Amino acid sequence: MANISHSHGRCHRLACCRWGGFVNAYLNIYTSRFIKIIRPDRKVEVQDIDTFEKYADQKVTTFTDCISFILMKQEGIKRAFSFDFHFRLAGYDVLP
């Protein structure tokens, strides 16, 4: 499993409900040997602008979504756990 670092805020609510608290949830994520945290570098952040323009017609696509799309493509990730319909529009399999 991978976690895009910009997506932490979006996972916050689910993590609090699932693991009983913000601090414990993040500790579980950062110390898990099953979760790889993927962080964008400057090159990805610059690419983000082009990707954001590509999806601009969707009006509510965010820079965080676009960074996720770029990193998922680089890592070969084809499935996302997300309640955000933009991942489906971008061609990813979405869970749940």
Backbone as ProteinMPNN parsed JSONL, in Angstrom:
{"seq_chain_A": "MANISHSHGRCHRLACCRWGGFVNAYLNIYTSRFIKIIRPDRKVEVQDIDTFEKYADQKVTTFTDCISFILMKQEGIKRAFSFDFHFRLAGYDVLP", "coords_chain_A": {"N_chain_A": [[0.846, -1.166, 0.0], [0.447, 2.252, -0.688], [0.93, 5.666, 0.247], [0.221, 8.898, -0.631], [1.996, 11.72, 0.258], [0.824, 14.313, 0.293], [-1.777, 13.716, 0.604], [-2.404, 13.17, 3.199], [-4.029, 14.82, 4.87], [-6.538, 14.387, 3.834], [-6.967, 11.8, 4.542], [-7.246, 11.936, 7.205], [-9.764, 12.086, 8.664], [-10.916, 9.533, 8.217], [-8.885, 7.944, 9.316], [-8.94, 8.708, 12.0], [-11.419, 7.739, 12.8], [-11.123, 5.038, 12.275], [-8.766, 4.102, 13.623], [-8.876, 5.205, 16.135], [-7.844, 7.741, 16.85], [-6.061, 10.711, 15.982], [-3.203, 11.069, 16.374], [-2.326, 8.475, 17.028], [-3.2, 7.166, 14.726], [-1.626, 8.333, 12.674], [0.901, 7.639, 13.589], [0.699, 4.887, 13.277], [0.59, 4.781, 10.479], [3.098, 5.918, 9.719], [4.897, 4.163, 10.88], [4.33, 1.729, 9.854], [5.184, -1.234, 8.145], [3.957, -1.94, 5.906], [3.045, 0.156, 4.441], [4.008, 2.479, 2.091], [5.229, 5.655, 2.001], [4.88, 8.162, -0.297], [6.549, 10.883, -1.555], [6.35, 14.022, -3.202], [8.805, 15.512, -5.348], [10.531, 18.534, -6.359], [10.4, 18.537, -9.175], [8.083, 17.025, -9.692], [6.203, 18.693, -8.527], [6.32, 20.846, -10.281], [5.444, 19.6, -12.638], [2.9, 19.222, -11.81], [1.449, 21.543, -12.301], [0.972, 21.477, -15.083], [-0.579, 19.155, -15.204], [-2.731, 19.926, -13.64], [-3.827, 21.894, -15.299], [-4.638, 20.252, -17.396], [-6.803, 18.912, -16.282], [-8.493, 20.987, -15.715], [-11.054, 21.611, -16.628], [-12.712, 20.196, -15.003], [-13.212, 21.627, -12.8], [-13.249, 21.278, -9.892], [-11.055, 19.792, -9.374], [-8.087, 19.305, -7.568], [-4.799, 20.587, -6.692], [-3.616, 18.709, -5.072], [-4.919, 16.338, -5.872], [-3.893, 16.176, -8.487], [-1.115, 15.933, -8.045], [-1.176, 13.472, -6.819], [-2.066, 11.896, -9.02], [0.151, 12.107, -10.748], [2.257, 10.944, -9.206], [1.177, 8.407, -8.762], [1.115, 7.405, -11.36], [3.885, 7.379, -11.925], [4.713, 5.435, -10.088], [3.372, 3.238, -10.947], [0.873, 2.664, -9.955], [-2.423, 1.62, -10.016], [-4.813, 1.594, -8.735], [-6.882, 3.249, -6.401], [-7.673, 4.123, -3.045], [-10.26, 5.971, -2.364], [-12.691, 8.531, -1.877], [-13.103, 10.396, -3.672], [-14.277, 11.409, -6.703], [-12.698, 12.196, -8.826], [-10.497, 10.557, -9.215], [-11.528, 8.307, -10.434], [-12.431, 9.512, -12.813], [-9.967, 10.157, -13.863], [-9.108, 7.744, -14.691], [-8.426, 5.702, -12.916], [-8.849, 2.68, -10.999], [-11.126, 2.627, -8.379], [-11.45, 2.271, -4.921], [-13.492, 2.46, -2.042]], "CA_chain_A": [[0.0, 0.0, 0.0], [1.195, 3.502, -0.749], [0.206, 6.857, 0.679], [0.809, 10.118, -1.162], [2.139, 12.573, 1.439], [-0.114, 15.434, 0.246], [-3.129, 13.215, 0.862], [-2.6, 12.869, 4.619], [-5.172, 15.55, 5.421], [-7.765, 13.741, 3.37], [-7.105, 10.524, 5.247], [-7.345, 12.213, 8.627], [-11.053, 11.716, 9.248], [-11.029, 8.081, 8.195], [-7.917, 7.389, 10.259], [-9.423, 8.957, 13.361], [-12.524, 6.82, 13.066], [-10.675, 3.65, 12.168], [-7.726, 3.733, 14.577], [-9.113, 5.762, 17.451], [-7.225, 9.021, 17.156], [-5.17, 11.291, 14.984], [-1.784, 10.787, 16.618], [-2.113, 7.037, 16.895], [-3.387, 6.8, 13.325], [-0.442, 8.733, 11.916], [1.996, 6.778, 14.041], [0.516, 3.597, 12.6], [0.955, 4.944, 9.071], [4.537, 6.172, 9.577], [5.711, 3.045, 11.36], [3.902, 0.502, 9.194], [6.072, -1.783, 7.111], [3.093, -2.259, 4.777], [2.668, 1.393, 3.761], [5.116, 3.275, 1.57], [4.835, 7.053, 1.84], [5.492, 8.707, -1.504], [6.596, 12.346, -1.47], [6.737, 14.667, -4.452], [9.955, 16.408, -5.36], [10.26, 19.788, -7.08], [10.036, 18.198, -10.55], [6.674, 16.612, -9.668], [5.391, 19.876, -8.239], [6.255, 21.631, -11.517], [4.555, 18.828, -13.51], [1.56, 19.365, -11.251], [0.781, 22.674, -12.952], [0.472, 20.981, -16.373], [-1.648, 18.19, -14.937], [-3.879, 20.7, -13.168], [-4.423, 22.502, -16.495], [-5.272, 19.18, -18.155], [-8.083, 18.582, -15.645], [-9.121, 22.25, -15.299], [-12.474, 21.626, -16.959], [-13.462, 19.53, -13.937], [-13.422, 22.726, -11.856], [-12.937, 21.043, -8.485], [-9.825, 19.031, -9.238], [-7.146, 20.064, -6.751], [-3.377, 20.308, -6.892], [-3.343, 17.445, -4.373], [-5.335, 15.266, -6.781], [-2.962, 16.105, -9.61], [0.144, 15.358, -7.55], [-1.449, 12.045, -6.645], [-2.092, 11.276, -10.342], [1.53, 12.039, -11.255], [3.016, 9.963, -8.433], [0.614, 7.081, -9.006], [1.591, 6.992, -12.685], [5.313, 7.058, -11.793], [4.867, 4.218, -9.285], [2.616, 2.143, -11.553], [-0.302, 2.384, -9.117], [-3.611, 1.697, -10.855], [-6.004, 1.552, -7.889], [-6.83, 4.219, -5.3], [-8.725, 4.162, -2.038], [-10.644, 7.375, -2.358], [-14.094, 8.879, -2.066], [-13.017, 11.508, -4.62], [-14.611, 10.89, -8.032], [-11.69, 12.592, -9.814], [-9.608, 9.429, -9.492], [-12.222, 7.494, -11.436], [-12.388, 10.271, -14.067], [-8.594, 10.117, -14.377], [-8.852, 6.404, -15.205], [-7.989, 4.752, -11.893], [-9.828, 1.88, -10.279], [-11.307, 3.279, -7.09], [-12.056, 1.53, -3.806], [-14.468, 1.367, -2.048]], "C_chain_A": [[0.891, 1.227, 0.0], [0.304, 4.648, -0.297], [0.946, 8.063, 0.119], [0.841, 11.133, -0.026], [1.164, 13.744, 1.449], [-1.533, 15.006, 0.605], [-3.396, 12.947, 2.331], [-3.831, 13.547, 5.2], [-6.49, 14.918, 5.041], [-8.009, 12.424, 4.096], [-7.405, 10.722, 6.732], [-8.643, 11.726, 9.247], [-11.226, 10.207, 9.307], [-10.104, 7.453, 9.234], [-8.382, 7.568, 11.695], [-10.534, 7.976, 13.727], [-12.036, 5.378, 13.15], [-9.723, 3.246, 13.298], [-7.826, 4.441, 15.916], [-8.397, 7.054, 17.788], [-6.188, 9.414, 16.134], [-3.717, 10.883, 15.186], [-1.495, 9.303, 16.446], [-2.244, 6.583, 15.444], [-2.142, 7.148, 12.508], [0.785, 7.932, 12.333], [1.907, 5.416, 13.371], [0.924, 3.675, 11.14], [2.474, 5.06, 8.928], [5.402, 5.001, 10.014], [5.348, 1.72, 10.693], [4.933, 0.042, 8.173], [5.278, -2.137, 5.856], [2.702, -1.031, 3.958], [3.927, 2.15, 3.358], [4.601, 4.703, 1.378], [5.621, 7.638, 0.672], [5.404, 10.227, -1.444], [7.009, 12.943, -2.809], [8.013, 15.481, -4.288], [9.582, 17.646, -6.181], [9.797, 19.524, -8.519], [8.554, 17.808, -10.635], [5.777, 17.812, -9.41], [5.271, 20.785, -9.462], [5.335, 20.932, -12.525], [3.099, 19.008, -13.089], [0.775, 20.479, -11.941], [0.198, 22.235, -14.299], [-0.696, 20.023, -16.175], [-2.902, 18.91, -14.47], [-4.595, 21.359, -14.347], [-5.185, 21.458, -17.322], [-6.667, 18.866, -17.612], [-8.873, 19.824, -15.224], [-10.614, 22.305, -15.59], [-13.34, 20.945, -15.9], [-13.69, 20.449, -12.737], [-13.047, 22.452, -10.396], [-11.734, 20.126, -8.281], [-8.809, 19.894, -8.497], [-5.702, 19.741, -7.145], [-3.006, 18.998, -6.203], [-3.745, 16.262, -5.233], [-4.302, 15.081, -7.886], [-1.608, 15.552, -9.204], [-0.032, 13.865, -7.347], [-1.438, 11.324, -7.984], [-0.678, 11.086, -10.884], [2.311, 10.945, -10.532], [2.492, 8.546, -8.641], [1.078, 6.548, -10.361], [3.06, 6.572, -12.609], [5.534, 5.73, -11.085], [4.126, 3.013, -9.871], [1.39, 1.736, -10.744], [-1.551, 2.621, -9.96], [-4.913, 1.754, -10.046], [-5.821, 2.512, -6.715], [-7.964, 3.968, -4.32], [-9.087, 5.624, -1.883], [-12.153, 7.505, -2.505], [-14.208, 10.023, -3.081], [-13.225, 10.966, -6.036], [-13.576, 11.253, -9.098], [-10.739, 11.445, -10.156], [-10.232, 8.507, -10.539], [-12.188, 8.202, -12.799], [-11.008, 10.24, -14.703], [-8.192, 8.715, -14.834], [-8.385, 5.379, -14.192], [-9.152, 3.913, -11.383], [-9.911, 2.453, -8.884], [-12.0, 2.343, -6.111], [-12.494, 2.544, -2.768], [-15.433, 1.51, -3.191]], "O_chain_A": [[1.958, 1.236, 0.614], [-0.917, 4.601, -0.442], [2.141, 8.238, 0.358], [-0.191, 11.383, 0.597], [0.711, 14.14, 2.522], [-2.389, 15.847, 0.877], [-4.501, 12.538, 2.688], [-4.594, 12.925, 5.939], [-7.442, 14.911, 5.823], [-9.154, 11.995, 4.24], [-7.775, 9.776, 7.427], [-8.619, 11.022, 10.257], [-11.637, 9.664, 10.333], [-10.502, 6.533, 9.949], [-8.229, 6.663, 12.516], [-10.57, 7.452, 14.841], [-12.487, 4.604, 13.993], [-9.863, 2.163, 13.867], [-6.939, 4.289, 16.756], [-8.359, 7.424, 18.962], [-5.534, 8.577, 15.512], [-3.074, 10.401, 14.254], [-0.525, 8.926, 15.788], [-1.493, 5.722, 14.985], [-1.664, 6.322, 11.73], [1.617, 7.591, 11.492], [2.918, 4.857, 12.947], [1.534, 2.744, 10.614], [3.071, 4.37, 8.1], [6.536, 4.868, 9.553], [5.992, 0.703, 10.945], [5.484, 0.851, 7.426], [5.849, -2.58, 4.859], [2.093, -1.163, 2.896], [4.797, 2.424, 4.185], [3.627, 4.917, 0.656], [6.851, 7.615, 0.652], [4.318, 10.789, -1.299], [7.911, 12.431, -3.472], [8.268, 16.062, -3.233], [8.446, 17.777, -6.639], [8.906, 20.21, -9.021], [7.856, 18.226, -11.559], [4.709, 17.933, -10.01], [4.238, 21.423, -9.66], [4.537, 21.59, -13.193], [2.188, 18.951, -13.916], [-0.434, 20.359, -12.138], [-0.939, 22.578, -14.623], [-1.686, 20.083, -16.903], [-4.012, 18.546, -14.859], [-5.825, 21.382, -14.394], [-6.245, 21.749, -17.878], [-7.593, 18.59, -18.375], [-9.827, 19.714, -14.454], [-11.36, 22.973, -14.874], [-14.561, 21.098, -15.902], [-14.314, 20.041, -11.758], [-12.557, 23.362, -9.727], [-11.429, 19.731, -7.155], [-8.689, 21.087, -8.774], [-5.43, 18.757, -7.833], [-2.163, 18.256, -6.707], [-3.004, 15.283, -5.323], [-3.891, 13.959, -8.182], [-1.012, 14.776, -9.951], [0.861, 13.08, -7.667], [-0.859, 10.243, -8.088], [-0.349, 10.026, -11.417], [2.954, 10.113, -11.173], [3.27, 7.594, -8.692], [1.397, 5.366, -10.487], [3.442, 5.538, -13.158], [6.443, 4.98, -11.442], [4.238, 1.901, -9.355], [0.925, 0.6, -10.837], [-1.718, 3.69, -10.548], [-5.99, 1.94, -10.612], [-4.749, 2.581, -6.114], [-9.081, 3.641, -4.72], [-8.317, 6.416, -1.34], [-12.802, 6.696, -3.168], [-15.297, 10.548, -3.311], [-12.432, 10.153, -6.511], [-13.584, 10.662, -10.177], [-10.231, 11.377, -11.276], [-9.541, 7.993, -11.419], [-11.943, 7.562, -13.822], [-10.88, 10.29, -15.926], [-7.075, 8.511, -15.307], [-7.983, 4.28, -14.576], [-10.293, 4.373, -11.34], [-8.886, 2.737, -8.265], [-13.005, 1.71, -6.435], [-11.771, 3.535, -2.657], [-16.325, 0.678, -3.353]]}, "name": "protein", "num_of_chains": 1, "seq": "MANISHSHGRCHRLACCRWGGFVNAYLNIYTSRFIKIIRPDRKVEVQDIDTFEKYADQKVTTFTDCISFILMKQEGIKRAFSFDFHFRLAGYDVLP"}
